[in-house]
Amino acid sequence: MKRRAYNFSAGPSVLPEKVLEKARSELTSWHGCGMSVMEMSHREKEFVSIAKDAEARLRSLMRIPEEYHVLFLQGGASLQFSAIPMNILRDKSKMAYIETGTWSEKAIKAARQYGTVSVIASSKADAYTTAPDLSDLPLDDSFAYVHYTPNETIHGVRIFDIPDTKGIPLVADMSSMILSEPIDVTRFGLIYAGAQKNVGPAGVTIVIVRKDLCGASAPTTPDVLDYSKQAKDGSMINTPPCFAWYMAGLVFEWIETEGGIEVMHARARSRATTLYGAIDGSKFYRNPVKRAYRSLMNIPFVLKDQTLDEQFLVEAGASGLQTLAGHRSVGGMRASLYNAMPQSGVEALVEFMRAFEKEHETA
Ligand SMILES: *Cc1c(COP(=O)(O)O)cnc(C)c1O
């Protein structure tokens, strides 16, 4: 059998091989029950135990306090762009957004359907190659919440410091960085993430929300999007994404076995240092993002001679380095280095980049 490729996809993305092996070993008969997780009723004790176990592991890994609901929903991070204002705007009509790239732009566009959005900081004028100054945000009590995207997956921009929102609930789209470093959950009103980057396969969306923000959703909110109602029913108002939820639980277990989130963080820093070092040390490759705001998870880079892009991708693929094309909106290359990417994958990429440069350097 062909060895596994190093997969640099931004999402759906690489999963830990041990998780895939375990899922395979349990695929046709989970824990000897005679059926696959894909075939079980979500109301039976087997799946209920899988679901509860996954939640408990996530609570323990992220140290999520009792004051927060942990929900496993559907619709991706994108549906949360609308579900968030529906649920937590409550008696207010204004919300504040920080604009740092494509994903925050999309969140802003969706939120405008539900209230008056103020973009209180933006790095759009810098083509999203940096983050805006967040030191003195223009905030007052009329805002229901402040939304930001700590890791912009497409532009490779990271906000490392949690913004001071002067007591206003902070909402974070952590889709492409959740579980890659320790986070103080108590600093947030709501954290959400589509699973298909650092958590598991596509199909499940994690929402971690402070209980006191829930319970006063807009009257038009569908039940399946209502955080309180979903919490009351264990995220099972309707059929949940059972298999993706189960896989997320296996990933949580894998992170525990590997040593927890601190270990994930150390590995992430090591991978990023290796790749940024190679890019910065060459005149052939370039990363456009200001150093203080560079993502540890998604690293875009361009070739000096863009007519070589196609050849770069073809030859990288032939060397077992897959899915390195940048997002179609920005072009160039992008290496996504999520938790399941081993250091050896980054090293193989850097080795390939050096060889490719050597071959195409003009003297
Ligand atoms: C991928 C991504 C999304 C969209 O996720 P879906 O689950 O496909 O809706 C939103 N925000 C960020 C930061 C992402 O990386």
Short mmCIF file of C-alpha atoms and ligand atoms in Angstrom, two decimals:
data_model
loop_
_atom_site.label_atom_id
_atom_site.label_comp_id
_atom_site.label_asym_id
_atom_site.label_seq_id
_atom_site.Cartn_x
_atom_site.Cartn_y
_atom_site.Cartn_z
CA MET A 1 0.00 0.00 0.00
CA LYS A 2 1.18 3.53 -0.79
CA ARG A 3 2.43 5.37 2.28
CA ARG A 4 0.26 8.22 3.49
CA ALA A 5 0.88 11.57 1.85
CA TYR A 6 1.78 14.65 3.85
CA ASN A 7 -1.48 16.53 3.48
CA PHE A 8 -1.28 20.32 3.90
CA SER A 9 -4.98 20.93 3.21
CA ALA A 10 -6.65 23.80 5.08
CA GLY A 11 -9.74 21.71 5.68
CA PRO A 12 -10.94 19.05 5.64
CA SER A 13 -7.44 18.22 6.69
CA VAL A 14 -5.05 15.63 8.00
CA LEU A 15 -6.20 13.44 10.89
CA PRO A 16 -3.88 11.57 13.24
CA GLU A 17 -3.05 8.20 11.72
CA LYS A 18 -3.62 6.51 15.08
CA VAL A 19 -7.16 7.90 15.14
CA LEU A 20 -7.87 6.56 11.66
CA GLU A 21 -6.46 3.17 12.68
CA LYS A 22 -8.60 3.06 15.80
CA ALA A 23 -11.71 4.05 13.84
CA ARG A 24 -10.92 1.30 11.35
CA SER A 25 -10.55 -1.28 14.11
CA GLU A 26 -13.96 -0.29 15.49
CA LEU A 27 -15.62 0.35 12.15
CA THR A 28 -17.81 -2.70 11.66
CA SER A 29 -18.56 -3.44 15.31
CA TRP A 30 -18.03 -0.69 17.87
CA HIS A 31 -16.81 -2.18 21.17
CA GLY A 32 -18.27 -5.51 20.15
CA CYS A 33 -21.85 -4.20 19.94
CA GLY A 34 -22.35 -5.66 16.47
CA MET A 35 -22.77 -2.42 14.56
CA SER A 36 -20.85 0.57 13.32
CA VAL A 37 -21.20 4.01 14.92
CA MET A 38 -22.69 5.04 11.56
CA GLU A 39 -25.52 2.56 12.03
CA MET A 40 -26.54 3.17 15.65
CA SER A 41 -29.50 5.07 16.95
CA HIS A 42 -28.35 8.26 18.59
CA ARG A 43 -30.90 7.54 21.34
CA GLU A 44 -29.32 4.22 22.39
CA LYS A 45 -26.94 3.98 25.31
CA GLU A 46 -23.92 3.20 23.09
CA PHE A 47 -24.04 6.45 21.17
CA VAL A 48 -25.08 8.46 24.22
CA SER A 49 -21.92 7.20 25.94
CA ILE A 50 -19.78 8.14 22.91
CA ALA A 51 -21.29 11.63 22.91
CA LYS A 52 -20.90 12.19 26.66
CA ASP A 53 -17.36 10.87 26.60
CA ALA A 54 -16.36 13.27 23.81
CA GLU A 55 -17.83 16.22 25.68
CA ALA A 56 -16.09 15.24 28.92
CA ARG A 57 -12.74 14.91 27.15
CA LEU A 58 -13.12 18.30 25.47
CA ARG A 59 -14.10 19.93 28.78
CA SER A 60 -11.07 18.43 30.43
CA LEU A 61 -8.60 19.28 27.63
CA MET A 62 -9.73 22.91 27.39
CA ARG A 63 -10.59 23.25 31.11
CA ILE A 64 -14.10 24.43 30.26
CA PRO A 65 -15.95 25.50 33.42
CA GLU A 66 -19.48 24.36 34.33
CA GLU A 67 -20.81 27.83 33.46
CA TYR A 68 -20.44 26.98 29.77
CA HIS A 69 -22.52 24.80 27.50
CA VAL A 70 -20.57 22.60 25.10
CA LEU A 71 -22.60 21.89 21.97
CA PHE A 72 -21.95 19.61 19.00
CA LEU A 73 -23.96 21.12 16.16
CA GLN A 74 -24.26 21.01 12.37
CA GLY A 75 -24.00 23.61 9.64
CA GLY A 76 -20.32 24.41 10.03
CA ALA A 77 -18.75 27.55 11.42
CA SER A 78 -20.58 29.40 8.64
CA LEU A 79 -24.02 28.72 10.11
CA GLN A 80 -22.76 30.06 13.44
CA PHE A 81 -22.15 33.40 11.72
CA SER A 82 -25.98 33.70 11.83
CA ALA A 83 -26.74 31.58 14.90
CA ILE A 84 -24.58 33.80 17.10
CA PRO A 85 -26.57 37.01 16.61
CA MET A 86 -29.84 35.06 16.70
CA ASN A 87 -28.93 33.70 20.12
CA ILE A 88 -26.93 36.30 21.95
CA LEU A 89 -28.01 39.67 20.57
CA ARG A 90 -30.88 39.47 23.07
CA ASP A 91 -32.34 42.89 23.94
CA LYS A 92 -29.62 44.74 22.03
CA SER A 93 -29.38 45.64 18.34
CA LYS A 94 -25.70 46.47 17.97
CA MET A 95 -22.63 44.27 17.75
CA ALA A 96 -18.95 44.95 17.15
CA TYR A 97 -16.72 43.04 14.72
CA ILE A 98 -12.98 43.02 14.16
CA GLU A 99 -12.12 42.53 10.48
CA THR A 100 -8.90 40.66 9.75
CA GLY A 101 -9.51 38.55 6.65
CA THR A 102 -11.96 36.56 4.57
CA TRP A 103 -13.55 34.69 7.46
CA SER A 104 -14.27 37.74 9.58
CA GLU A 105 -15.65 39.45 6.46
CA LYS A 106 -18.08 36.57 6.00
CA ALA A 107 -19.08 36.69 9.66
CA ILE A 108 -19.75 40.43 9.33
CA LYS A 109 -21.84 40.00 6.20
CA ALA A 110 -24.02 37.35 7.83
CA ALA A 111 -24.44 39.32 11.07
CA ARG A 112 -25.75 42.39 9.20
CA GLN A 113 -29.02 40.50 8.67
CA TYR A 114 -29.69 40.61 12.41
CA GLY A 115 -28.55 43.98 13.70
CA THR A 116 -26.27 46.96 13.30
CA VAL A 117 -22.70 45.84 12.87
CA SER A 118 -19.86 48.21 13.76
CA VAL A 119 -16.50 47.23 12.34
CA ILE A 120 -14.41 48.57 15.21
CA ALA A 121 -11.01 47.61 13.78
CA SER A 122 -9.86 46.42 10.37
CA SER A 123 -6.71 45.49 8.52
CA LYS A 124 -8.43 45.45 5.14
CA ALA A 125 -6.45 48.50 3.95
CA ASP A 126 -3.27 46.46 4.54
CA ALA A 127 -4.62 43.63 2.39
CA TYR A 128 -4.87 41.55 5.58
CA THR A 129 -1.13 41.15 5.93
CA THR A 130 -1.20 42.38 9.53
CA ALA A 131 -3.68 42.75 12.38
CA PRO A 132 -5.22 46.07 13.41
CA ASP A 133 -4.35 47.86 16.65
CA LEU A 134 -6.70 46.46 19.28
CA SER A 135 -5.36 48.38 22.25
CA ASP A 136 -8.17 50.90 22.67
CA LEU A 137 -11.28 49.65 20.98
CA PRO A 138 -14.21 52.09 20.64
CA LEU A 139 -16.68 50.15 22.78
CA ASP A 140 -19.65 50.95 24.97
CA ASP A 141 -22.46 49.01 26.62
CA SER A 142 -24.73 49.25 23.62
CA PHE A 143 -22.84 46.38 21.96
CA ALA A 144 -24.19 42.89 22.65
CA TYR A 145 -20.83 41.28 21.87
CA VAL A 146 -17.48 41.68 20.12
CA HIS A 147 -16.58 39.14 17.45
CA TYR A 148 -13.12 38.32 16.16
CA THR A 149 -11.24 35.63 14.26
CA PRO A 150 -8.01 34.84 16.13
CA ASN A 151 -6.65 32.80 13.23
CA GLU A 152 -7.51 33.81 9.66
CA THR A 153 -7.10 30.56 7.77
CA ILE A 154 -6.78 32.05 4.28
CA HIS A 155 -4.49 35.01 4.98
CA GLY A 156 -2.43 33.23 7.64
CA VAL A 157 -2.89 36.06 10.15
CA ARG A 158 -2.99 35.45 13.86
CA ILE A 159 -4.05 37.70 16.74
CA PHE A 160 -2.13 36.34 19.72
CA ASP A 161 -3.38 38.70 22.44
CA ILE A 162 -6.98 38.32 23.51
CA PRO A 163 -8.60 41.75 22.93
CA ASP A 164 -9.79 43.70 25.96
CA THR A 165 -13.50 44.21 25.38
CA LYS A 166 -14.24 46.15 28.57
CA GLY A 167 -16.58 43.52 29.92
CA ILE A 168 -18.54 43.00 26.70
CA PRO A 169 -18.83 39.28 25.83
CA LEU A 170 -16.10 38.24 23.41
CA VAL A 171 -16.95 35.80 20.61
CA ALA A 172 -14.15 33.96 18.80
CA ASP A 173 -14.15 31.89 15.62
CA MET A 174 -11.44 29.38 16.53
CA SER A 175 -12.09 27.04 13.60
CA SER A 176 -8.47 26.84 12.51
CA MET A 177 -6.67 27.02 15.86
CA ILE A 178 -8.82 25.36 18.51
CA LEU A 179 -6.89 22.73 20.53
CA SER A 180 -3.54 23.90 19.17
CA GLU A 181 -2.63 25.92 22.26
CA PRO A 182 -3.96 26.51 25.77
CA ILE A 183 -6.81 29.06 25.88
CA ASP A 184 -8.34 30.67 28.95
CA VAL A 185 -11.97 29.90 28.14
CA THR A 186 -13.20 32.23 30.89
CA ARG A 187 -12.06 35.22 28.82
CA PHE A 188 -14.71 34.37 26.22
CA GLY A 189 -18.47 34.55 26.02
CA LEU A 190 -18.53 32.14 23.10
CA ILE A 191 -16.01 30.05 21.18
CA TYR A 192 -16.96 28.20 18.03
CA ALA A 193 -15.16 26.00 15.52
CA GLY A 194 -15.97 23.85 12.54
CA ALA A 195 -14.37 20.47 13.22
CA GLN A 196 -12.66 19.83 9.92
CA LYS A 197 -9.41 21.61 10.75
CA ASN A 198 -8.15 20.57 14.17
CA VAL A 199 -10.96 18.46 15.61
CA GLY A 200 -12.11 15.75 13.22
CA PRO A 201 -13.92 15.16 9.96
CA ALA A 202 -16.34 17.71 8.50
CA GLY A 203 -19.90 17.65 9.75
CA VAL A 204 -19.75 18.71 13.37
CA THR A 205 -19.36 22.23 14.77
CA ILE A 206 -18.33 22.93 18.33
CA VAL A 207 -19.92 25.78 20.26
CA ILE A 208 -18.74 26.63 23.76
CA VAL A 209 -21.02 29.30 25.17
CA ARG A 210 -21.49 30.91 28.56
CA LYS A 211 -24.83 29.78 29.90
CA ASP A 212 -25.96 33.26 30.98
CA LEU A 213 -25.78 34.47 27.36
CA CYS A 214 -28.34 31.87 26.28
CA GLY A 215 -32.06 31.62 26.80
CA ALA A 216 -33.23 34.81 25.08
CA SER A 217 -32.84 33.97 21.41
CA ALA A 218 -34.72 35.86 18.71
CA PRO A 219 -38.27 34.48 18.32
CA THR A 220 -37.56 33.36 14.75
CA THR A 221 -34.62 31.16 15.80
CA PRO A 222 -35.15 27.56 14.65
CA ASP A 223 -34.94 25.07 17.53
CA VAL A 224 -31.85 23.36 16.09
CA LEU A 225 -30.02 26.69 16.15
CA ASP A 226 -31.16 27.63 19.65
CA TYR A 227 -28.31 27.13 22.10
CA SER A 228 -30.50 26.67 25.21
CA LYS A 229 -32.77 24.19 23.51
CA GLN A 230 -29.84 22.25 22.10
CA ALA A 231 -28.11 22.25 25.50
CA LYS A 232 -31.26 20.95 27.16
CA ASP A 233 -31.40 18.07 24.66
CA GLY A 234 -27.70 17.24 24.72
CA SER A 235 -27.24 18.61 21.17
CA MET A 236 -29.75 16.00 20.01
CA ILE A 237 -32.91 17.92 19.17
CA ASN A 238 -32.64 16.11 15.88
CA THR A 239 -30.19 13.49 14.58
CA PRO A 240 -26.69 14.72 15.33
CA PRO A 241 -23.66 14.11 13.06
CA CYS A 242 -22.97 10.86 14.91
CA PHE A 243 -19.89 9.62 13.12
CA ALA A 244 -18.12 13.00 13.06
CA TRP A 245 -18.88 13.45 16.77
CA TYR A 246 -17.41 10.01 17.49
CA MET A 247 -14.29 10.83 15.46
CA ALA A 248 -13.89 14.11 17.35
CA GLY A 249 -13.93 12.09 20.56
CA LEU A 250 -11.13 9.88 19.22
CA VAL A 251 -9.11 12.98 18.36
CA PHE A 252 -9.62 14.36 21.89
CA GLU A 253 -8.43 11.04 23.29
CA TRP A 254 -5.38 11.16 20.99
CA ILE A 255 -4.48 14.66 22.20
CA GLU A 256 -4.70 13.44 25.81
CA THR A 257 -2.48 10.46 25.05
CA GLU A 258 0.08 12.65 23.31
CA GLY A 259 0.32 14.84 26.42
CA GLY A 260 -2.41 17.44 26.04
CA ILE A 261 -2.74 20.87 24.51
CA GLU A 262 0.63 22.12 25.77
CA VAL A 263 2.32 19.41 23.72
CA MET A 264 0.21 20.36 20.68
CA HIS A 265 1.35 23.96 21.15
CA ALA A 266 5.04 23.09 21.40
CA ARG A 267 4.77 21.01 18.24
CA ALA A 268 2.90 23.78 16.43
CA ARG A 269 5.61 26.30 17.29
CA SER A 270 8.29 23.92 16.15
CA ARG A 271 6.59 23.24 12.80
CA ALA A 272 5.96 26.94 12.19
CA THR A 273 9.52 27.92 13.11
CA THR A 274 10.88 25.39 10.66
CA LEU A 275 8.76 26.59 7.75
CA TYR A 276 8.99 30.35 8.40
CA GLY A 277 12.73 29.93 8.85
CA ALA A 278 13.02 28.31 5.44
CA ILE A 279 10.84 30.96 3.78
CA ASP A 280 12.62 33.91 5.39
CA GLY A 281 16.02 32.41 4.71
CA SER A 282 15.40 32.34 0.98
CA LYS A 283 14.93 35.00 -1.68
CA PHE A 284 12.87 32.60 -3.75
CA TYR A 285 9.90 32.29 -1.33
CA ARG A 286 8.09 34.99 0.58
CA ASN A 287 5.42 35.17 3.29
CA PRO A 288 3.57 38.51 3.17
CA VAL A 289 2.42 38.62 6.81
CA LYS A 290 4.00 40.91 9.39
CA ARG A 291 6.06 38.77 11.74
CA ALA A 292 4.17 39.49 14.97
CA TYR A 293 0.92 38.30 13.38
CA ARG A 294 1.96 35.15 11.61
CA SER A 295 -0.24 32.10 12.05
CA LEU A 296 1.15 28.92 13.57
CA MET A 297 -1.42 26.87 11.67
CA ASN A 298 -1.78 28.26 8.13
CA ILE A 299 1.31 29.52 6.37
CA PRO A 300 0.81 31.13 2.96
CA PHE A 301 3.81 31.79 0.76
CA VAL A 302 4.44 32.96 -2.78
CA LEU A 303 7.15 32.08 -5.27
CA LYS A 304 9.23 34.92 -6.65
CA ASP A 305 8.39 33.71 -10.12
CA GLN A 306 4.70 32.91 -10.14
CA THR A 307 4.87 31.21 -13.53
CA LEU A 308 6.46 28.33 -11.59
CA ASP A 309 3.43 27.84 -9.29
CA GLU A 310 1.91 25.03 -11.30
CA GLN A 311 5.17 23.15 -11.61
CA PHE A 312 5.83 23.57 -7.89
CA LEU A 313 2.48 22.00 -7.06
CA VAL A 314 2.87 19.13 -9.52
CA GLU A 315 6.37 18.25 -8.34
CA ALA A 316 5.43 18.61 -4.67
CA GLY A 317 2.50 16.25 -5.25
CA ALA A 318 4.78 13.74 -6.92
CA SER A 319 6.98 13.91 -3.79
CA GLY A 320 4.02 13.08 -1.54
CA LEU A 321 3.37 16.68 -0.46
CA GLN A 322 -0.32 17.28 -1.14
CA THR A 323 -2.78 20.19 -1.21
CA LEU A 324 -0.31 23.08 -1.12
CA ALA A 325 -2.21 25.48 -3.39
CA GLY A 326 -3.22 28.74 -1.72
CA HIS A 327 -6.89 29.60 -1.41
CA ARG A 328 -8.37 30.45 -4.79
CA SER A 329 -8.97 34.04 -3.62
CA VAL A 330 -5.30 34.75 -2.86
CA GLY A 331 -3.29 32.31 -5.00
CA GLY A 332 0.26 31.23 -4.30
CA MET A 333 0.86 28.42 -1.82
CA ARG A 334 -0.40 27.63 1.64
CA ALA A 335 0.78 24.97 4.04
CA SER A 336 -1.69 24.21 6.81
CA LEU A 337 0.11 22.70 9.76
CA TYR A 338 -2.60 21.42 12.09
CA ASN A 339 -2.12 19.20 15.15
CA ALA A 340 -2.01 16.01 13.12
CA MET A 341 0.83 17.20 10.87
CA PRO A 342 4.07 15.60 12.04
CA GLN A 343 7.32 17.59 12.17
CA SER A 344 8.65 15.18 9.54
CA GLY A 345 6.00 16.54 7.12
CA VAL A 346 7.28 20.10 7.48
CA GLU A 347 10.84 18.91 7.12
CA ALA A 348 9.98 17.05 3.93
CA LEU A 349 8.30 20.21 2.61
CA VAL A 350 11.31 22.38 3.42
CA GLU A 351 13.64 19.90 1.79
CA PHE A 352 11.50 19.91 -1.33
CA MET A 353 11.36 23.73 -1.36
CA ARG A 354 15.15 23.96 -1.17
CA ALA A 355 15.61 21.48 -4.01
CA PHE A 356 13.03 23.27 -6.13
CA GLU A 357 14.70 26.61 -5.49
CA LYS A 358 18.09 25.23 -6.45
CA GLU A 359 16.71 23.88 -9.67
CA HIS A 360 15.10 27.20 -10.66
CA GLU A 361 17.40 29.82 -9.23
CA THR A 362 18.61 32.15 -11.92
CA ALA A 363 22.27 32.82 -11.45
C1 LIG B 1 -12.98 26.99 7.60
C2 LIG B 1 -13.39 28.18 8.38
C3 LIG B 1 -14.72 28.60 8.46
C4 LIG B 1 -15.83 27.92 7.70
O1 LIG B 1 -16.10 26.70 8.23
P1 LIG B 1 -17.32 25.81 7.68
O2 LIG B 1 -17.37 24.75 8.74
O3 LIG B 1 -16.93 25.32 6.34
O4 LIG B 1 -18.52 26.66 7.66
C5 LIG B 1 -15.01 29.69 9.24
N1 LIG B 1 -14.07 30.34 9.91
C6 LIG B 1 -12.77 29.97 9.85
C7 LIG B 1 -11.76 30.74 10.63
C8 LIG B 1 -12.39 28.88 9.08
O5 LIG B 1 -11.11 28.51 9.03
#
